PDB file of C-alpha atoms in Angstrom:
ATOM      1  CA  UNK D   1      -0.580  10.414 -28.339  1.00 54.00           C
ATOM      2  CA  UNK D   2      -2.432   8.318 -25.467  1.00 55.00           C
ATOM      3  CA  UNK D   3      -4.158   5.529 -25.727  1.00 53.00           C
ATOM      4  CA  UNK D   4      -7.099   4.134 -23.957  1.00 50.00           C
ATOM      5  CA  UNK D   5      -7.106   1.105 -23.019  1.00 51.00           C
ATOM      6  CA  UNK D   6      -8.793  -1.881 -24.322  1.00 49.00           C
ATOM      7  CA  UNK D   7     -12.109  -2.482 -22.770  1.00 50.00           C
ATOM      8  CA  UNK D   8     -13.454  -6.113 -22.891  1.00 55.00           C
ATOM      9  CA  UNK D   9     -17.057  -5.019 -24.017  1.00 79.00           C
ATOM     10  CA  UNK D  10     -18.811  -1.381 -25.010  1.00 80.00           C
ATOM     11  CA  UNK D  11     -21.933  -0.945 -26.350  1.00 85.00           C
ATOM     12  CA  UNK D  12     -21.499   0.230 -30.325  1.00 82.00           C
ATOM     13  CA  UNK D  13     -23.089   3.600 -29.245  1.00 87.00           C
ATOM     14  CA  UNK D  14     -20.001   3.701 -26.559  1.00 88.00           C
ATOM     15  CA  UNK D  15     -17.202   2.136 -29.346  1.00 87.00           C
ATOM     16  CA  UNK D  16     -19.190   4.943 -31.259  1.00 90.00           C
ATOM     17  CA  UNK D  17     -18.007   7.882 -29.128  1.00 92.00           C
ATOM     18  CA  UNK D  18     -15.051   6.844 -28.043  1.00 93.00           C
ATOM     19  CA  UNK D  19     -14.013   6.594 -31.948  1.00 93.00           C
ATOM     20  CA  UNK D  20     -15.443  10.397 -32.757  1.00 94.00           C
ATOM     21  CA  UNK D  21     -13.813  11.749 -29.574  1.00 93.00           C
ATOM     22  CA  UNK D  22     -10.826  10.207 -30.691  1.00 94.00           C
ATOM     23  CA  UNK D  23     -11.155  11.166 -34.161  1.00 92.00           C
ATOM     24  CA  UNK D  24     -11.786  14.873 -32.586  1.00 91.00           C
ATOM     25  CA  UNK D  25      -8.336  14.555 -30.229  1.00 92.00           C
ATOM     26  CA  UNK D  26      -6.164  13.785 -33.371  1.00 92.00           C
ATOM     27  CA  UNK D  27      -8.209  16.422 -35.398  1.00 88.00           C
ATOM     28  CA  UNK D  28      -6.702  19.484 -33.259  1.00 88.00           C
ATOM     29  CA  UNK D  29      -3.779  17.950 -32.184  1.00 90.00           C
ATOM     30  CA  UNK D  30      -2.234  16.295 -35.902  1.00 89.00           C
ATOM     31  CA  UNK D  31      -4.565  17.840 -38.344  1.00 85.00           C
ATOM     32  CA  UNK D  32      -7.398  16.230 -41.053  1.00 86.00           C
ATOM     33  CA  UNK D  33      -4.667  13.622 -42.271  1.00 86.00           C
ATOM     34  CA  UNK D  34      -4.099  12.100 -38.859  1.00 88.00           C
ATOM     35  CA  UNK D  35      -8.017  10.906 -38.805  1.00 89.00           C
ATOM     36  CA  UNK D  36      -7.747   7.528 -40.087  1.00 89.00           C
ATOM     37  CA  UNK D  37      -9.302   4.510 -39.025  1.00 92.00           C
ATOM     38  CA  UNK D  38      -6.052   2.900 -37.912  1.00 92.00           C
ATOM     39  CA  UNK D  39      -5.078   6.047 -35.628  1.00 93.00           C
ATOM     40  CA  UNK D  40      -8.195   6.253 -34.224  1.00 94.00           C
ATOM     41  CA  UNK D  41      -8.346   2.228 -33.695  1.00 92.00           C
ATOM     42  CA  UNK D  42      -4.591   2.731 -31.780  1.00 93.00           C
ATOM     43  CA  UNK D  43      -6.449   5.433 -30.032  1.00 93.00           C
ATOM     44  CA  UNK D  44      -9.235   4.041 -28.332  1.00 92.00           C
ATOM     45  CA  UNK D  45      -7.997   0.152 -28.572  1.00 90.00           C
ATOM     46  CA  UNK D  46     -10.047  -1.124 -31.282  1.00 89.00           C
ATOM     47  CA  UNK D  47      -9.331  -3.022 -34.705  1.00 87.00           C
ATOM     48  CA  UNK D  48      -9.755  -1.022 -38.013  1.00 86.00           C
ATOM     49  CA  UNK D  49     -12.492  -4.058 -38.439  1.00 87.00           C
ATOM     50  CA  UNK D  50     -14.528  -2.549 -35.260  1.00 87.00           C
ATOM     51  CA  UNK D  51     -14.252   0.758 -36.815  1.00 90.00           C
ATOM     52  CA  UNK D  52     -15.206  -0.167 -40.232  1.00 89.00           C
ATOM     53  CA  UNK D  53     -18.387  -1.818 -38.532  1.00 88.00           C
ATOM     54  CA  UNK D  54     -19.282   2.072 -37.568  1.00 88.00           C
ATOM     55  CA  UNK D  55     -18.165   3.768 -40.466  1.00 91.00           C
ATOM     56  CA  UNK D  56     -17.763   1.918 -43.261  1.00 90.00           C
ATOM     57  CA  UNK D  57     -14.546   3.493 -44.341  1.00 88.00           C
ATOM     58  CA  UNK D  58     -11.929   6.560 -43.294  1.00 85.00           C
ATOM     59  CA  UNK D  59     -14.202   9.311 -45.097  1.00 83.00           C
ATOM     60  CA  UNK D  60     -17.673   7.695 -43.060  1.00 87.00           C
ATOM     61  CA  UNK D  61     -15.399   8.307 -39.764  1.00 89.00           C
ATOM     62  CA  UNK D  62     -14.296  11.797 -41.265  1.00 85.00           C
ATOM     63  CA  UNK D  63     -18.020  12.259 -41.768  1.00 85.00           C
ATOM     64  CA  UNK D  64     -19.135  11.529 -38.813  1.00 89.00           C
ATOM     65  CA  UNK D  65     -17.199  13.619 -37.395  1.00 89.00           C
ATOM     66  CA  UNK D  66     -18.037  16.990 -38.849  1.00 87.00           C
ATOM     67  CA  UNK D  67     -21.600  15.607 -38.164  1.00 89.00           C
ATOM     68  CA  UNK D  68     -20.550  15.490 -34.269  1.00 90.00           C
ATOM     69  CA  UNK D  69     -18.593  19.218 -34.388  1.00 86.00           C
ATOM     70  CA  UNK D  70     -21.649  20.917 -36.425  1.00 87.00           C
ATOM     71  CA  UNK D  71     -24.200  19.770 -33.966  1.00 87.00           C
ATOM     72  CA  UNK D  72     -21.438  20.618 -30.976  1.00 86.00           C
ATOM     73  CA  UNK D  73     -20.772  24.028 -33.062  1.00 85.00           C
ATOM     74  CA  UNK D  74     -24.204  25.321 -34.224  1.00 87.00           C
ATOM     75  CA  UNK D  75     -26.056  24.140 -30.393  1.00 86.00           C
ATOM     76  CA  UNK D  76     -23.124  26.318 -28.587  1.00 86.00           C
ATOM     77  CA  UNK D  77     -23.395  29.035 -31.179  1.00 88.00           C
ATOM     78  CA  UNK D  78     -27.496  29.037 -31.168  1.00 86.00           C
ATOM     79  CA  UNK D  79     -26.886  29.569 -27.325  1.00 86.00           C
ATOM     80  CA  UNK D  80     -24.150  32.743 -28.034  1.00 87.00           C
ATOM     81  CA  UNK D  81     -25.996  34.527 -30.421  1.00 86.00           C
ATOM     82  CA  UNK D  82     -29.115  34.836 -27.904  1.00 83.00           C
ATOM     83  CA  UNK D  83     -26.810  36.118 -25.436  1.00 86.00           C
ATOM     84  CA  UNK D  84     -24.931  38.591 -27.653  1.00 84.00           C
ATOM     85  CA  UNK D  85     -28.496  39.667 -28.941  1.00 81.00           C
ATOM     86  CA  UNK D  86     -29.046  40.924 -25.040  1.00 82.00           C
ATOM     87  CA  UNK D  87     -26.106  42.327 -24.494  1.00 81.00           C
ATOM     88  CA  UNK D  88     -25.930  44.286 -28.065  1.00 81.00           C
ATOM     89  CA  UNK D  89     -22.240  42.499 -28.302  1.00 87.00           C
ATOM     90  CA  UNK D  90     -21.623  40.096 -31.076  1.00 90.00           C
ATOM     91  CA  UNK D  91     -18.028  39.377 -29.419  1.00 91.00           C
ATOM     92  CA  UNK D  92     -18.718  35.764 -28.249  1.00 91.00           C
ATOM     93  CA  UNK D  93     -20.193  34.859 -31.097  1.00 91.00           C
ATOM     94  CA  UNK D  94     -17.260  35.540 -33.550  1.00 93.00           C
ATOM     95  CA  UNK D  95     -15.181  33.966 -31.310  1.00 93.00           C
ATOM     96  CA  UNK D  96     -16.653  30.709 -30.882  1.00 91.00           C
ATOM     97  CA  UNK D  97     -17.396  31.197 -34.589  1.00 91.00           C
ATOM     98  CA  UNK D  98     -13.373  31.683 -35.230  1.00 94.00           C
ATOM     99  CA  UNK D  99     -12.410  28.858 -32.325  1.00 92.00           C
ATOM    100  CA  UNK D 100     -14.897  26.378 -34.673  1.00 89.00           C
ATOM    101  CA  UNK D 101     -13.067  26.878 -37.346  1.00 89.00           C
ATOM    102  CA  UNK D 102      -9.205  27.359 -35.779  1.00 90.00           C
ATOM    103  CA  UNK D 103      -8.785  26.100 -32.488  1.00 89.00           C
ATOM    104  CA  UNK D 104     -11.159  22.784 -33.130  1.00 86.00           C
ATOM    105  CA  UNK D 105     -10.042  21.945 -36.125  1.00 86.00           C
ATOM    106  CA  UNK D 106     -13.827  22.740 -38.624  1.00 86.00           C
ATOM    107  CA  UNK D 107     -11.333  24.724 -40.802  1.00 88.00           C
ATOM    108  CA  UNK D 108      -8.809  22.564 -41.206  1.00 87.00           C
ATOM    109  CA  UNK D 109     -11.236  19.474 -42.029  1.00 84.00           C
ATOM    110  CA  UNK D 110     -13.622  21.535 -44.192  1.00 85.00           C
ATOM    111  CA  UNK D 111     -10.520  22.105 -46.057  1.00 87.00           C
ATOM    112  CA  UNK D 112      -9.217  18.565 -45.989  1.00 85.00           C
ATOM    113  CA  UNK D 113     -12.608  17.479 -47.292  1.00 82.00           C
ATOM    114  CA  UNK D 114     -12.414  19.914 -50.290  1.00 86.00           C
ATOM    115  CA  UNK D 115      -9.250  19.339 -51.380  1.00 87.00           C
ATOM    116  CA  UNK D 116      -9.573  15.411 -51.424  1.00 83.00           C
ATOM    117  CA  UNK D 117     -12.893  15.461 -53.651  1.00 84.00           C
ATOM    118  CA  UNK D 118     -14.714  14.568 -50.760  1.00 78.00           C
ATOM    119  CA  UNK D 119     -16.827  17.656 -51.025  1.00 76.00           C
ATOM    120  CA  UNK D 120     -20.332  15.911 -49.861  1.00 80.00           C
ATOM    121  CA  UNK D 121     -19.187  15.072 -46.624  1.00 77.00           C
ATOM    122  CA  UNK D 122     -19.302  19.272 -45.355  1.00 82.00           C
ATOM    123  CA  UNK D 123     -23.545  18.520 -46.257  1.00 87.00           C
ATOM    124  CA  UNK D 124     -23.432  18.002 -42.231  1.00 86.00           C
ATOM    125  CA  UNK D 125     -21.868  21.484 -41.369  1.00 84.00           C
ATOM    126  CA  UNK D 126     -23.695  23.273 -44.403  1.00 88.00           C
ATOM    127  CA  UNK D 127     -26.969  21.872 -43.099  1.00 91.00           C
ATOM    128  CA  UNK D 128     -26.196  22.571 -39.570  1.00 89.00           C
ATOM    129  CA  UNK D 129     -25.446  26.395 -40.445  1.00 89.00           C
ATOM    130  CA  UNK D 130     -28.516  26.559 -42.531  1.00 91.00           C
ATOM    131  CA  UNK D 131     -30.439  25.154 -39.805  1.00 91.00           C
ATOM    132  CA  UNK D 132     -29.362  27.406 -37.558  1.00 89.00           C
ATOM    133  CA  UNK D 133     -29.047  30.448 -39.074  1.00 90.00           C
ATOM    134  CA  UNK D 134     -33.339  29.998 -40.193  1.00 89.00           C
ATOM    135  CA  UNK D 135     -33.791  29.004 -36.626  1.00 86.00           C
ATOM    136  CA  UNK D 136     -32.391  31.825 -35.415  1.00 85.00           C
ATOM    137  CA  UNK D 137     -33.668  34.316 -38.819  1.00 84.00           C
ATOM    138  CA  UNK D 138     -37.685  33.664 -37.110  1.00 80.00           C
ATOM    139  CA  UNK D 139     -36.328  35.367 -34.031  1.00 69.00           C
ATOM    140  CA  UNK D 140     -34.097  38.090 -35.633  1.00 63.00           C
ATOM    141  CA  UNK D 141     -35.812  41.346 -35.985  1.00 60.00           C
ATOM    142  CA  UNK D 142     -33.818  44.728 -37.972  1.00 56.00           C
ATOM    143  CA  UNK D 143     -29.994  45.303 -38.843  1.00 48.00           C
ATOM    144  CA  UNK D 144     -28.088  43.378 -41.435  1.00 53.00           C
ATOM    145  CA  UNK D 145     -30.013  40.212 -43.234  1.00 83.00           C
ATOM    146  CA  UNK D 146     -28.729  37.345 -40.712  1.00 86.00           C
ATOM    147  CA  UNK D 147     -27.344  35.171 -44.144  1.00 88.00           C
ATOM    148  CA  UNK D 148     -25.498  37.991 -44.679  1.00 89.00           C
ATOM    149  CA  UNK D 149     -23.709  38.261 -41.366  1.00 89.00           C
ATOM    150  CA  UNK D 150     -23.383  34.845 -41.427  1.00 90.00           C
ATOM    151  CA  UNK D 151     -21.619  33.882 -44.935  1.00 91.00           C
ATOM    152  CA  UNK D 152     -19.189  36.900 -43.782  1.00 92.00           C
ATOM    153  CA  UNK D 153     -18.564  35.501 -40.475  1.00 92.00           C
ATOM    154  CA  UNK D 154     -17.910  31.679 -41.816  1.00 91.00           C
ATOM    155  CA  UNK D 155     -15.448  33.256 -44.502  1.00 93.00           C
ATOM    156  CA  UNK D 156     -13.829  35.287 -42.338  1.00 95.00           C
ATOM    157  CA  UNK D 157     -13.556  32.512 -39.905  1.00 94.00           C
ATOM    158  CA  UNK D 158     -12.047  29.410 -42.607  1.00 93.00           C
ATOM    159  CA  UNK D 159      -9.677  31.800 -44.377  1.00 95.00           C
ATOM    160  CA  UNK D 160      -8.207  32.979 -40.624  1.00 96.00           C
ATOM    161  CA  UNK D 161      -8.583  29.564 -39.750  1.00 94.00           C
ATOM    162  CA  UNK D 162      -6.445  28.619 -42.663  1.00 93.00           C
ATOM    163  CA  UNK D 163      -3.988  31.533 -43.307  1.00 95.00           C
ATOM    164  CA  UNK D 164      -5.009  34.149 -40.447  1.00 95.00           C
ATOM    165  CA  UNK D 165      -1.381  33.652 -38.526  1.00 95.00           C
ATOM    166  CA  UNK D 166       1.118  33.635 -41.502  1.00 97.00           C
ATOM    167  CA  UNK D 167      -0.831  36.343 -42.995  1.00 97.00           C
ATOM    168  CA  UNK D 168      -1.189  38.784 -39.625  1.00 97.00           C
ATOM    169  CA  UNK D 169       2.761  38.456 -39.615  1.00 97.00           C
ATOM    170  CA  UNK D 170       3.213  39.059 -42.656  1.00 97.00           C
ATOM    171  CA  UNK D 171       1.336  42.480 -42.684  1.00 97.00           C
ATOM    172  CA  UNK D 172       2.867  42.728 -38.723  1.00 98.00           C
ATOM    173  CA  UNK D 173      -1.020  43.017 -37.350  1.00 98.00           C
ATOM    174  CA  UNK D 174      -1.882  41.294 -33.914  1.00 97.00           C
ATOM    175  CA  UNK D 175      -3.035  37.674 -34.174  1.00 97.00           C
ATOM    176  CA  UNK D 176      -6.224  38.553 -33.257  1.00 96.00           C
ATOM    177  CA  UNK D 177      -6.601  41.792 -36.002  1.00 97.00           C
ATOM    178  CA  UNK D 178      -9.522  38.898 -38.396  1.00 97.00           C
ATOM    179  CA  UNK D 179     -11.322  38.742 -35.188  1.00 96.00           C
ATOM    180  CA  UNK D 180     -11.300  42.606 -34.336  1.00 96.00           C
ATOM    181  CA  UNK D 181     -12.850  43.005 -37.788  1.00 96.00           C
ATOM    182  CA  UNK D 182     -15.458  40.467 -37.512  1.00 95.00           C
ATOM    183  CA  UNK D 183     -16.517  42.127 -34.601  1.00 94.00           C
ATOM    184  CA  UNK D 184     -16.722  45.900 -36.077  1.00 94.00           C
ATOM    185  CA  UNK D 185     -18.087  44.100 -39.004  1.00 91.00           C
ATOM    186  CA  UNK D 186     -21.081  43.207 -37.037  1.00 89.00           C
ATOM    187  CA  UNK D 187     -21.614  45.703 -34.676  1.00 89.00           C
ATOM    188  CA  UNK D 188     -21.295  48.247 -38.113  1.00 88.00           C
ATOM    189  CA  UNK D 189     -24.319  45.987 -39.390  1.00 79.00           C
ATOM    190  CA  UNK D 190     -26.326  46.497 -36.266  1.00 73.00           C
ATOM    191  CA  UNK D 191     -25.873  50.229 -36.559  1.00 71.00           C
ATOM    192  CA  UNK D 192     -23.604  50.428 -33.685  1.00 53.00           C
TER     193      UNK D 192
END
């Protein structure tokens, strides 16, 4: 775990970032439990009273963080799914789709949040999807209902996000077998 060290003066929006990029860091490296206010405090060289200033508590930080990764996730998924809509290939999409909710940790906090009653604080990731998804539902014309693909693809990415490894070994498929269907589920949807 590094530490940055302790700046003599940042601007709150600065102390701001540097907390949520920290917050981020101990998200993918530790998991949901590690994002406390002391960690990320340690982390950046700030007091838990600096940090309460910004967030009010541990679940403010924890939602301001899945505030941060939806706008991050939807923006870089907005951008895929014009691309994949040129090339006919949904592959980038379910992967940065699946790496939202594996690799950077969405899953694993989504989860978190759940299980510790703090169910309100996904309203930033729920809003981002539906944002995105009606952004992108003006510009979508034939194949599968886009809310459809959508709630499929999100599903398909938490549960392999949350069980995809243990249960691909157990049923000896690849690592990679959620994704492959995700895919073919798509493409099947397009008519392809």
């Amino acid at each position: 775990m590094s530490v940055t060290p302790l700046r003599r003066r940042m601007t709150p929006e600065e102390s701001r970032s540097a907390a949520l990029s920290a917050a981020r860091e101990l998200l993918v490296e530790v998991g949901p439990q590690a994002v406390t206010l002391k960690a990320v405090g340690a982390r950046i060289g700030r007091t838990h009273a600096n940090l309460l200033h910004h967030f009010g508590s541990a679940e403010g930080l924890q939602k301001a963080l899945i505030e941060d990764l939806a706008a991050r996730i939807a923006g870089t998924i907005k951008a895929a799914v014009l691309r994949s809509r040129e090339a006919e290939d949904p592959a980038e999409v379910v992967d940065l789709t699946f790496d939202a909710f594996g690799r950077n940790g969405a899953g694993a906090l989504a989860s978190w949040m759940i299980l510790t009653g703090n169910e309100n604080a996904l309203d930033p990731i729920l809003t981002a999807i539906h944002d995105l998804v009606e952004d992108l539902a003006q510009d979508h014309h034939g194949g599968a209902p886009i809310r459809e693909e959508t709630l499929q693809l999100v599903l398909m990415a938490l549960g392999d996000a949350l069980l995809g490894a243990p249960m691909a070994k157990a049923l000896g498929l690849s690592r990679d077998t959620a994704r492959k269907l995700a895919r073919g589920m798509l493409l099947a949807d397009r008519g392809r």
